[in-house]
Every structure is written in C-alpha cells, then in structure tokens.
Amino acid sequence: MASVSTIVDYTNALLEIAQFSDYCPNGLQVQGKEEVQLILGGVTASRDLIDAAIAARADAILVHHGYFWKGEDPCITGIKYQRIRRLIEAGISLLAYHLPLDAHAEYGNNAQFGRLMGFQTDGGFARRGNIDIASYGHLPEPQSASALNERLQAALQRKPLYIQGHDRPIRRIGWCTGAAQGYIDEAAALGLDAFISGEVSEHTYHAARESGIDYFAVGHHASERYGVMALGQHLSRHFGLEFTFKDLQNPV
Ligand SMILES: [Zn+2]
C-alpha cells in the first residue's frame, strides 16, 4: 500500500512530465482516496474502464488517455460528467500520462512496442521541444512486408491495414504508437523502408505510395496497451501494490 501522492510524485518524476508540452495535464487528474492498494490500468479512462475499476474495488486507475484535452469544452458535462461522477463517488483516483508515457525510454509505448516486435532501436525522430516522439531502428533480418504484417497481427491480435509503398524487403523501420500517421513524411525523409502507427488517414495512402515507404496501421488502442502495462507492473513492484491491466476491446 502507498499514498496516492507518493505514487503520483514518483511517477511524475520517473516520466519527467515537466519536459513535455502536452495536449492534456499529466499526473493526477481526478483525486480519490488517499491509500492505494489496487491500481487498474487501461488505455483510455472510458466509462467501461471506470465500471471495471469499481467492480474490482480498485483504488486508482492508470491510463494513457485521460481527460481535459486542449481545445475540448472544459465544462464537466455530458459524458465527462458521467465518468468523473463515477470516479468521485467511488473514491477512485485517475492517473493519466500521455506524451511522457509515449516517449519514455523504458516504460514508454514506443519502447515497449519495439520490444514486443523485436525491433532494434537506433534513434528517434518527430521532435517536439527536446523530445523525440517517434522511434526508428531495424529488423534483425530483412523481412517481406507480408511476413511483417503477419507478425504484427499475431503480436497485437488485430489485423493491420497495410499500404504498399515499394516491393523491397523491409529492414529499416520507424514506429510511433497512437495516431501518428502524420509523421510518415518524416519517416520517409529518413529513408526508412516502413513506418508503423496506430491509425491511418486518407492522405497516408498517397504519402506512402508517392514517397516509397510501406505503411502499417496497427490500431491506436492495440499499439498503446504496452506502456500502461509496463508502468503499472513497475509501480506494483516498486510500491508493493497490486496492478491489473484491463484490455477493453476497441477496434480503432
Ligand atoms: Zn493515444
């Protein structure tokens, strides 16, 4: 057991949240009971995740996608009211880490995704401030696009959307979890054979074909499970807490 303030202070420092200029606040977004024994992790602080936390008698929720996004209506009404009301009534704290959890070298979504797929990391790109949001590296052995596609599907349990940009084997590869399809131009400028992200736009198809880079959209949710999992397991070990990851289905 640990106090929520101890866990939040530790995690804020671990993920170096002060280094990021993000689209949302990072850290404790909704305060709940002071003592934490069970943390439930998930990708998004949706109503279903909150209901799962209430059913599991969790003291805190740890997510990648929390609330209070830049540009959204700041009022606590509608869906946001229903979610926050449930949290407050149950005394469940909401801890949310967005870009700091994408970029962390050990527990980050990109680091964990690269590890899951066996990619060797060589560096980063898509710089925001002094932080690289995307990663690039190489496959241990060159691989055909169809073989990589099958491996992605098996690892993530979800069929990727593949856009062919060339017919060479893939060796140098870039990846960025979530909705990072907009970085395809930077990936192509680096001379990478393929770029992987979660989502896809109409424009991505033309960008891939015309700049000669293969593109794989593997799912926003599917690509962003692994940072919360790794961070939650670390917090569990560090503080002697229980941590459970709840993988709610999301086809996007
Ligand atoms: Zn995301």
PDB file of C-alpha atoms and ligand atoms in Angstrom, residues 64-65 98 178 220 224, ligand 1:
ATOM      1  CA  HIS A  64      -2.683   6.765 -21.331  1.00  0.00           C
ATOM      2  CA  HIS A  65      -5.788   8.717 -22.405  1.00  0.00           C
ATOM      3  CA  HIS A  98       0.076  10.958 -22.339  1.00  0.00           C
ATOM      4  CA  GLY A 178      -1.330   6.019 -31.383  1.00  0.00           C
ATOM      5  CA  HIS A 220      -4.496   3.050 -31.889  1.00  0.00           C
ATOM      6  CA  GLU A 224      -0.895   1.693 -26.863  1.00  0.00           C
TER       7      GLU A 224
HETATM    8 ZN    ZN B   1      -3.182   7.640 -27.987  1.00  0.00          ZN
END
